[in-house]
XYZ file of C-alpha atoms in Angstrom:
554
model
C 145.319 159.702 -114.430
C 145.341 156.100 -115.043
C 148.429 154.275 -115.846
C 148.786 153.372 -119.578
C 146.874 150.244 -120.409
C 149.016 147.662 -122.456
C 147.431 146.430 -125.760
C 146.736 142.787 -126.155
C 144.562 140.759 -128.740
C 141.465 139.223 -127.077
C 141.756 135.546 -127.315
C 139.516 134.478 -130.277
C 138.777 138.027 -131.413
C 138.858 138.838 -135.139
C 140.040 142.145 -136.773
C 137.338 143.303 -139.148
C 139.756 144.502 -141.604
C 143.085 142.672 -140.997
C 145.862 145.166 -140.704
C 149.580 144.956 -141.505
C 151.961 144.301 -138.537
C 153.261 147.885 -138.698
C 149.788 149.075 -137.732
C 150.105 147.210 -134.460
C 153.306 149.083 -133.652
C 151.421 152.332 -134.675
C 148.721 151.494 -132.447
C 151.091 150.828 -129.512
C 152.522 154.310 -130.106
C 148.943 155.866 -130.130
C 147.953 153.693 -127.176
C 151.175 154.989 -125.254
C 150.030 158.543 -125.753
C 146.363 158.028 -124.602
C 145.705 159.538 -121.248
C 142.480 158.063 -120.092
C 140.618 154.708 -120.345
C 137.798 156.088 -122.265
C 140.088 157.192 -125.050
C 141.639 153.724 -125.067
C 138.251 152.179 -125.269
C 137.344 154.431 -128.350
C 140.544 153.283 -129.824
C 140.066 149.615 -129.089
C 136.405 149.736 -130.528
C 137.869 151.190 -133.805
C 140.657 148.600 -134.017
C 138.461 145.740 -132.603
C 140.999 145.304 -129.763
C 140.565 145.079 -126.066
C 142.518 146.655 -123.179
C 143.808 144.579 -120.229
C 146.498 145.601 -117.785
C 147.745 141.935 -117.568
C 148.796 140.667 -121.033
C 151.076 142.371 -123.437
C 151.113 142.053 -127.260
C 154.783 143.064 -128.042
C 155.776 144.874 -131.332
C 159.167 143.712 -130.967
C 158.762 141.433 -133.866
C 158.541 144.536 -135.994
C 161.834 145.795 -134.297
C 163.562 142.380 -134.203
C 167.417 142.683 -133.961
C 168.966 142.528 -137.362
C 172.246 140.405 -137.602
C 174.750 142.301 -139.626
C 178.231 141.026 -140.932
C 181.119 142.919 -140.030
C 183.603 142.719 -143.059
C 187.316 143.132 -142.618
C 188.316 146.134 -144.673
C 191.715 147.021 -146.013
C 193.683 148.402 -142.977
C 196.631 149.556 -145.204
C 198.032 150.307 -148.658
C 198.321 146.826 -150.258
C 197.335 144.698 -147.441
C 195.519 141.531 -148.703
C 195.091 139.421 -145.483
C 195.738 139.913 -141.679
C 196.548 137.630 -138.739
C 193.979 137.774 -135.640
C 196.332 138.497 -132.739
C 193.384 138.523 -130.197
C 189.769 139.124 -129.785
C 188.758 141.956 -127.510
C 185.017 140.712 -127.314
C 183.364 137.256 -127.206
C 180.027 136.086 -128.247
C 177.136 137.576 -126.529
C 178.934 140.800 -125.297
C 177.105 143.998 -126.007
C 179.118 146.680 -127.610
C 178.855 150.234 -128.710
C 179.764 151.917 -131.952
C 183.397 152.647 -132.097
C 184.259 149.976 -129.413
C 187.396 147.903 -130.184
C 186.499 144.404 -131.340
C 189.817 142.690 -132.393
C 193.552 143.285 -132.729
C 194.999 142.136 -136.077
C 198.411 142.281 -137.423
C 199.553 142.756 -141.079
C 203.051 142.531 -142.292
C 203.230 146.568 -141.747
C 201.468 147.186 -138.463
C 199.324 145.769 -135.636
C 196.089 147.709 -135.183
C 192.874 147.575 -133.306
C 189.690 147.359 -135.494
C 186.516 149.019 -134.011
C 182.932 148.171 -134.632
C 180.749 150.051 -137.099
C 177.554 149.109 -135.233
C 176.233 149.042 -131.705
C 174.618 145.775 -130.639
C 175.359 142.218 -129.564
C 178.148 139.928 -130.835
C 176.296 137.192 -132.574
C 179.456 135.111 -133.779
C 183.201 135.433 -134.303
C 184.902 134.262 -137.676
C 188.118 132.950 -136.308
C 190.403 132.384 -133.405
C 193.728 133.974 -132.424
C 196.469 133.140 -135.071
C 193.902 132.555 -137.933
C 194.641 134.551 -141.190
C 191.692 136.382 -142.611
C 191.470 137.701 -146.194
C 190.430 141.463 -146.816
C 186.668 141.570 -147.586
C 185.964 138.362 -145.483
C 183.473 138.354 -142.586
C 185.125 139.241 -139.284
C 182.134 138.615 -137.128
C 178.439 139.086 -136.894
C 176.753 141.638 -134.806
C 172.966 141.910 -133.852
C 172.136 145.355 -134.180
C 170.343 146.820 -131.291
C 166.798 148.003 -131.664
C 167.650 151.205 -129.441
C 169.856 152.306 -132.372
C 166.714 153.348 -134.146
C 166.438 150.498 -136.642
C 162.919 149.454 -135.442
C 161.866 153.030 -135.064
C 162.935 153.688 -138.622
C 160.748 150.791 -139.750
C 157.776 152.181 -137.659
C 157.991 155.715 -138.835
C 158.418 154.881 -142.583
C 155.609 152.272 -142.573
C 152.475 153.594 -144.242
C 149.454 153.941 -142.037
C 146.332 152.025 -143.363
C 143.023 153.760 -143.914
C 140.290 153.128 -141.413
C 137.983 149.975 -141.972
C 134.669 151.110 -143.604
C 132.718 148.372 -141.545
C 133.758 149.984 -138.283
C 133.325 153.795 -138.469
C 135.407 155.612 -135.907
C 133.779 157.148 -132.952
C 133.244 160.817 -132.692
C 136.173 162.403 -131.021
C 135.659 164.838 -128.191
C 137.008 168.349 -128.396
C 139.927 167.401 -125.953
C 141.161 164.651 -128.270
C 140.436 166.081 -131.655
C 144.106 166.461 -132.361
C 144.769 162.732 -132.073
C 144.056 161.082 -135.346
C 145.508 158.138 -137.327
C 146.164 160.336 -140.436
C 149.710 160.047 -141.918
C 149.981 163.620 -142.297
C 149.788 164.094 -138.329
C 151.295 160.920 -136.616
C 150.855 160.548 -132.996
C 154.518 160.247 -132.400
C 155.473 163.360 -134.364
C 158.531 165.280 -132.786
C 158.284 168.790 -131.268
C 158.088 171.545 -133.867
C 161.751 172.689 -132.890
C 163.374 169.464 -134.095
C 163.804 169.630 -137.987
C 166.099 166.471 -138.468
C 165.420 162.829 -138.189
C 168.008 161.033 -136.123
C 168.082 158.352 -133.289
C 168.823 159.350 -129.739
C 172.328 157.657 -130.018
C 173.076 159.814 -133.207
C 171.968 162.884 -131.371
C 174.185 162.170 -128.588
C 177.189 161.381 -130.827
C 176.466 164.760 -132.674
C 176.485 166.545 -129.162
C 179.885 164.920 -128.257
C 181.355 166.230 -131.586
C 179.838 169.761 -131.257
C 177.870 169.254 -134.669
C 174.521 170.680 -135.543
C 172.467 168.103 -137.240
C 170.685 170.770 -139.139
C 173.923 171.281 -141.223
C 174.043 167.675 -142.277
C 172.300 166.080 -145.218
C 171.133 162.540 -143.966
C 171.798 159.548 -146.064
C 169.411 157.277 -143.896
C 165.852 156.304 -144.690
C 163.595 159.285 -145.218
C 166.619 161.563 -144.807
C 167.553 160.275 -141.461
C 170.929 161.543 -140.082
C 173.231 158.681 -139.121
C 176.455 158.424 -137.218
C 178.423 157.681 -140.523
C 177.004 161.094 -141.846
C 178.180 162.964 -138.631
C 181.615 161.076 -138.902
C 182.157 161.989 -142.607
C 181.154 165.599 -141.780
C 183.811 165.812 -138.900
C 186.608 164.019 -140.896
C 186.074 166.463 -144.034
C 186.953 169.340 -141.561
C 183.645 171.073 -141.884
C 183.024 173.625 -139.086
C 181.382 172.330 -136.019
C 179.878 175.681 -135.128
C 176.135 175.984 -135.063
C 175.157 177.423 -138.507
C 172.338 179.865 -139.058
C 168.870 178.472 -138.798
C 167.903 176.030 -141.752
C 165.828 177.560 -144.384
C 163.268 175.393 -145.835
C 163.661 176.824 -149.399
C 167.338 176.346 -149.718
C 169.614 173.533 -148.558
C 172.466 174.411 -145.996
C 175.767 174.865 -147.917
C 178.879 173.166 -146.488
C 182.434 173.853 -147.094
C 184.102 171.702 -149.684
C 186.876 169.279 -148.333
C 190.357 170.125 -148.961
C 192.002 168.133 -151.623
C 194.260 165.224 -150.187
C 197.915 165.563 -150.407
C 199.301 163.463 -153.095
C 202.436 161.143 -152.891
C 205.534 161.990 -154.753
C 207.908 159.433 -156.307
C 211.610 160.275 -155.768
C 213.959 158.096 -157.718
C 217.200 157.119 -155.866
C 220.341 158.978 -156.915
C 223.311 157.161 -157.976
C 224.838 157.298 -154.239
C 221.780 155.794 -152.968
C 221.459 153.195 -155.598
C 225.019 152.101 -154.962
C 224.282 151.981 -151.054
C 221.114 149.973 -151.942
C 223.185 147.336 -153.978
C 225.930 147.235 -151.214
C 223.456 146.772 -148.336
C 221.502 144.108 -150.197
C 224.702 142.194 -150.766
C 225.666 142.685 -147.063
C 222.539 140.899 -145.882
C 223.713 137.743 -147.591
C 226.626 137.547 -145.207
C 225.941 135.488 -142.049
C 226.905 137.821 -139.257
C 228.094 137.401 -135.763
C 228.067 140.234 -133.203
C 229.911 140.801 -130.141
C 229.122 143.741 -127.568
C 231.102 145.160 -124.525
C 231.269 148.284 -122.370
C 234.636 150.176 -122.478
C 236.138 152.421 -119.772
C 237.478 155.261 -121.848
C 238.577 157.426 -118.781
C 242.286 157.138 -119.277
C 242.515 157.373 -122.883
C 240.280 160.449 -122.675
C 242.993 162.003 -120.344
C 245.637 161.166 -122.871
C 243.449 163.019 -125.634
C 243.334 166.024 -123.607
C 247.292 165.943 -123.117
C 247.715 165.315 -126.891
C 245.157 168.204 -127.660
C 247.213 170.707 -125.555
C 250.458 169.822 -127.395
C 249.564 169.466 -131.262
C 252.610 169.739 -133.253
C 252.987 173.150 -134.989
C 252.871 171.680 -138.548
C 249.349 170.268 -137.821
C 248.039 173.142 -136.064
C 245.347 175.304 -137.913
C 245.652 178.376 -135.773
C 249.357 179.505 -135.198
C 250.349 182.639 -132.976
C 253.109 184.869 -134.546
C 255.741 183.216 -132.267
C 254.486 179.759 -133.378
C 254.877 180.818 -137.011
C 258.542 181.752 -136.288
C 259.223 178.637 -134.471
C 257.818 176.570 -137.444
C 259.907 178.467 -140.098
C 263.032 177.416 -138.109
C 261.728 173.838 -137.930
C 261.285 173.747 -141.664
C 264.775 175.076 -142.145
C 266.440 172.489 -140.142
C 264.243 169.251 -140.077
C 262.134 169.765 -143.124
C 258.937 169.524 -141.045
C 256.736 171.586 -143.377
C 253.328 172.979 -142.489
C 250.788 170.505 -143.798
C 248.147 171.828 -146.265
C 245.137 173.762 -144.763
C 242.522 171.208 -145.471
C 244.692 168.655 -143.315
C 245.020 171.035 -140.317
C 243.185 170.890 -136.874
C 243.087 172.612 -133.646
C 241.278 169.769 -131.622
C 241.727 165.948 -131.439
C 238.770 163.540 -131.091
C 238.862 160.046 -129.620
C 238.673 158.537 -133.021
C 242.217 158.564 -134.022
C 243.333 157.135 -130.672
C 240.707 154.332 -131.051
C 241.930 153.577 -134.535
C 245.489 153.388 -133.281
C 244.587 151.043 -130.521
C 242.601 148.776 -133.005
C 245.644 148.514 -135.150
C 247.647 147.252 -132.175
C 244.884 144.776 -131.490
C 244.942 143.553 -135.126
C 248.660 142.819 -134.779
C 247.695 140.208 -132.104
C 244.842 138.735 -134.303
C 246.255 138.902 -137.941
C 243.145 137.215 -139.333
C 241.678 140.639 -139.183
C 244.472 141.942 -141.619
C 243.033 139.850 -144.288
C 240.361 140.235 -146.845
C 237.952 137.481 -148.495
C 238.379 136.899 -152.151
C 236.349 136.919 -153.966
C 234.350 139.554 -152.127
C 230.611 138.836 -151.516
C 229.812 141.731 -153.965
C 231.160 139.754 -156.713
C 228.073 137.480 -156.421
C 228.474 133.453 -156.405
C 232.240 132.591 -156.322
C 233.453 130.961 -159.511
C 236.555 129.843 -157.765
C 237.221 128.514 -154.070
C 237.114 131.428 -151.649
C 240.525 132.475 -150.065
C 242.043 134.953 -147.577
C 244.378 137.779 -148.949
C 246.765 139.003 -146.069
C 247.927 142.560 -146.200
C 251.226 143.862 -144.892
C 249.684 146.964 -143.536
C 246.818 147.768 -141.256
C 244.080 149.433 -143.431
C 241.034 150.585 -141.525
C 238.083 152.067 -143.124
C 235.960 154.853 -141.426
C 232.241 155.254 -141.838
C 231.130 158.785 -142.936
C 227.651 160.027 -143.745
C 227.143 162.654 -146.527
C 225.732 165.788 -144.909
C 224.276 167.027 -148.056
C 220.668 166.417 -149.211
C 221.880 163.822 -151.486
C 222.971 161.706 -148.466
C 224.857 158.445 -148.855
C 227.161 156.397 -146.565
C 230.921 156.202 -147.536
C 233.690 154.152 -146.005
C 236.989 155.722 -147.076
C 240.084 153.728 -146.122
C 243.015 155.086 -143.838
C 245.944 153.068 -145.088
C 249.032 151.914 -142.908
C 247.378 152.924 -139.570
C 249.985 150.783 -137.833
C 252.970 153.087 -139.114
C 250.904 156.276 -138.590
C 251.047 158.504 -135.550
C 247.897 159.758 -133.763
C 248.406 163.205 -135.039
C 248.723 162.007 -138.694
C 245.523 160.169 -138.389
C 243.712 163.188 -136.827
C 245.075 165.143 -140.106
C 243.650 162.672 -142.488
C 240.348 162.560 -140.570
C 240.240 166.513 -140.930
C 241.047 166.227 -144.522
C 238.090 163.640 -145.157
C 235.792 165.876 -143.299
C 236.867 168.822 -145.592
C 235.924 166.719 -148.590
C 232.294 166.280 -147.625
C 229.964 168.664 -149.317
C 227.883 170.922 -147.080
C 225.448 171.933 -149.686
C 223.891 170.907 -153.133
C 223.317 167.250 -154.087
C 226.853 166.152 -155.036
C 228.729 163.243 -153.628
C 232.200 163.632 -151.938
C 235.118 163.150 -154.457
C 237.754 161.140 -152.342
C 241.492 161.145 -153.706
C 243.113 157.692 -154.586
C 244.741 157.526 -151.088
C 241.285 157.170 -149.450
C 239.895 154.805 -152.262
C 239.402 151.013 -151.904
C 238.334 148.835 -148.893
C 240.222 148.205 -145.420
C 240.312 144.993 -143.667
C 238.111 146.575 -140.928
C 235.722 149.346 -140.593
C 235.093 151.606 -137.593
C 231.924 153.597 -137.232
C 231.333 156.228 -134.681
C 227.678 156.427 -134.134
C 228.325 158.211 -130.753
C 228.678 161.599 -132.552
C 224.725 161.404 -133.302
C 224.001 160.423 -129.702
C 223.258 156.745 -129.824
C 224.523 154.398 -127.278
C 224.419 150.902 -129.048
C 224.011 149.763 -132.631
C 224.705 146.521 -134.501
C 226.784 147.406 -137.747
C 226.384 145.377 -141.049
C 229.581 144.000 -142.590
C 230.265 145.815 -145.905
C 230.464 143.345 -148.957
C 233.940 144.476 -149.984
C 235.609 141.423 -148.669
C 236.512 142.823 -145.273
C 235.863 140.403 -142.350
C 234.566 142.654 -139.644
C 233.303 146.092 -138.667
C 232.976 147.860 -135.281
C 230.518 150.640 -134.014
C 231.196 152.939 -131.015
C 228.474 154.719 -129.118
C 228.122 157.802 -127.005
C 230.408 158.366 -124.033
C 228.754 158.644 -120.604
C 229.587 158.912 -117.064
C 228.882 155.814 -114.702
C 230.040 155.101 -111.019
C 232.752 152.635 -110.752
C 234.532 150.810 -107.918
C 238.208 152.028 -107.648
C 239.226 148.458 -106.473
C 237.140 146.272 -108.750
C 238.855 142.954 -107.677
C 238.076 143.805 -104.135
C 234.602 144.679 -104.838
C 234.128 141.381 -106.660
C 235.441 139.422 -103.495
C 232.948 141.303 -101.304
C 230.158 140.684 -103.795
C 230.986 136.948 -103.856
C 231.102 136.679 -100.090
C 235.000 136.010 -99.950
C 235.501 139.157 -97.861
C 232.909 140.183 -95.182
C 235.020 143.122 -93.962
C 235.766 146.266 -95.620
C 232.491 146.532 -97.657
C 232.096 150.059 -96.283
C 235.661 150.872 -97.405
C 234.952 150.317 -100.961
C 235.367 153.590 -102.860
C 233.384 154.570 -105.946
C 234.558 157.130 -108.666
C 232.987 158.436 -111.892
C 234.271 156.853 -115.081
C 233.543 157.419 -118.711
C 232.473 154.561 -120.499
C 230.958 153.800 -123.875
C 229.301 150.668 -125.625
C 231.099 149.028 -128.565
C 229.696 146.361 -131.008
C 231.626 144.520 -133.670
C 230.182 142.214 -136.340
C 232.128 139.641 -138.333
C 231.587 137.559 -141.358
C 230.852 134.223 -139.610
C 231.576 132.261 -142.689
C 235.120 132.930 -142.103
C 235.529 134.455 -138.645
C 234.993 132.205 -135.570
C 232.881 133.967 -132.756
C 235.806 133.337 -130.306
C 238.189 135.155 -132.756
C 236.060 138.287 -132.761
C 235.495 138.214 -129.086
C 239.486 138.047 -128.561
C 240.017 140.905 -130.882
C 237.476 143.109 -129.117
C 239.020 142.210 -125.542
C 242.435 142.926 -126.862
C 241.391 146.360 -128.141
C 239.461 147.050 -124.987
C 242.683 146.456 -122.882
C 244.644 148.679 -124.912
C 241.872 151.560 -124.905
C 241.572 150.995 -120.857
C 245.413 151.161 -120.400
C 246.589 153.321 -123.212
C 250.319 153.422 -122.300
C 251.035 151.086 -125.134
C 250.077 153.720 -127.535
C 253.018 155.743 -126.458
C 255.362 152.650 -126.809
């Protein structure tokens, strides 16, 4: 068997009946199927060509790469333009379909955009940092011929009829099946393949376990494209092989499920109020200060207090305790508080509130409120500070009901309240929160209004650190405490610092470490009125009281 000869046009030769260029490509296919020099000579005599093994007449002009623009599509709802973060390709790079091309950023997200074509990057439309409008050209891609574009042109081109001036040679019996009739092209597929598709498309179908016979092609002459396969997969159609395709009836495909629709939910009155308050809060210049507080000693104090709750505050009483409480009521008037104010356990919060009140005594600016408050809008008069004679501290509470909402009821006169009284009022506030329905809590007048400070315990949720926002009620600061955790600490920190700084070389091995309970705290203040150093001093004073809580018993 001779190696297939290459078709080349004889220099100076004329074609008896000039053929379209598509005929040359078809002739090249016929020539590739020929298996003997004699059959090639018959074909060349019919087409007025000669065969030589040395020079090639390429049909690539018919399958020349087509440059396609890659248009930037809408990557999200309402997006009109994107910023180029970085290109993942450069001009001249050869890419495959679905390869990442560029990373862009909108005002909502940063995404990688993939190529819809396989081919070579012809040009890029911008550089990193440039803004591109949706619908503009992102880059140009020279589509590969191997993707089947040239093949599609060859297969769809009409075959010309033989020239009458050159009658075809009589074919032998061994080559009688080889003709140039359009009804039986030389490059016809095997009989078991019923769908037109490029090799790349067939490979893509195999990767997604999709039978091409179940897809209606949208390409030229019913050709199945990668887009058809991708649409078939994305619509949730079954990838299992269907029954053999019937020529008389099209293959039925399952209808895609209707997409879920968005639902508009209007804000309830609670969230509307929160919306307005937080919008006003962001008009306040904030200054934040964070630190880590050792709560080991105050936690031990909490355990001691929890084991010695006065009888009038206890929610659960033994018979002997009830008799004792009755005698106390008779002689001292210490009546049992109402059930909604009773409790059986104490958290750290009432102790931290009491410590904060002591710190406010050392920094009286935090017992003041700003007048007029930020929620009043642009001030009609000069702003001023209103000093309060009592320490009124608000606590942040979240409504557990579906209605949601954030509330900051105030605990008045914390400076003259005991830890047990604060724990009783906190228990009362918890009882006022609805556990079902869509209602908002109804706080009695004693909890209404605004404090001069707010303390938020985010640690009950599990977070360690947060940066709170100052409410627009005229108060000057807000604090947030995180979750307590155990960390190793040196028993003698002063000696550990000397060893770490090189002032003591001996005794490093004698340093002892013990587990301590610590938590992160962050305070934010209205920086229009409060200096940063004033907020830092307040937090440091509060930290010293918490870490050495003996002052709480004074």
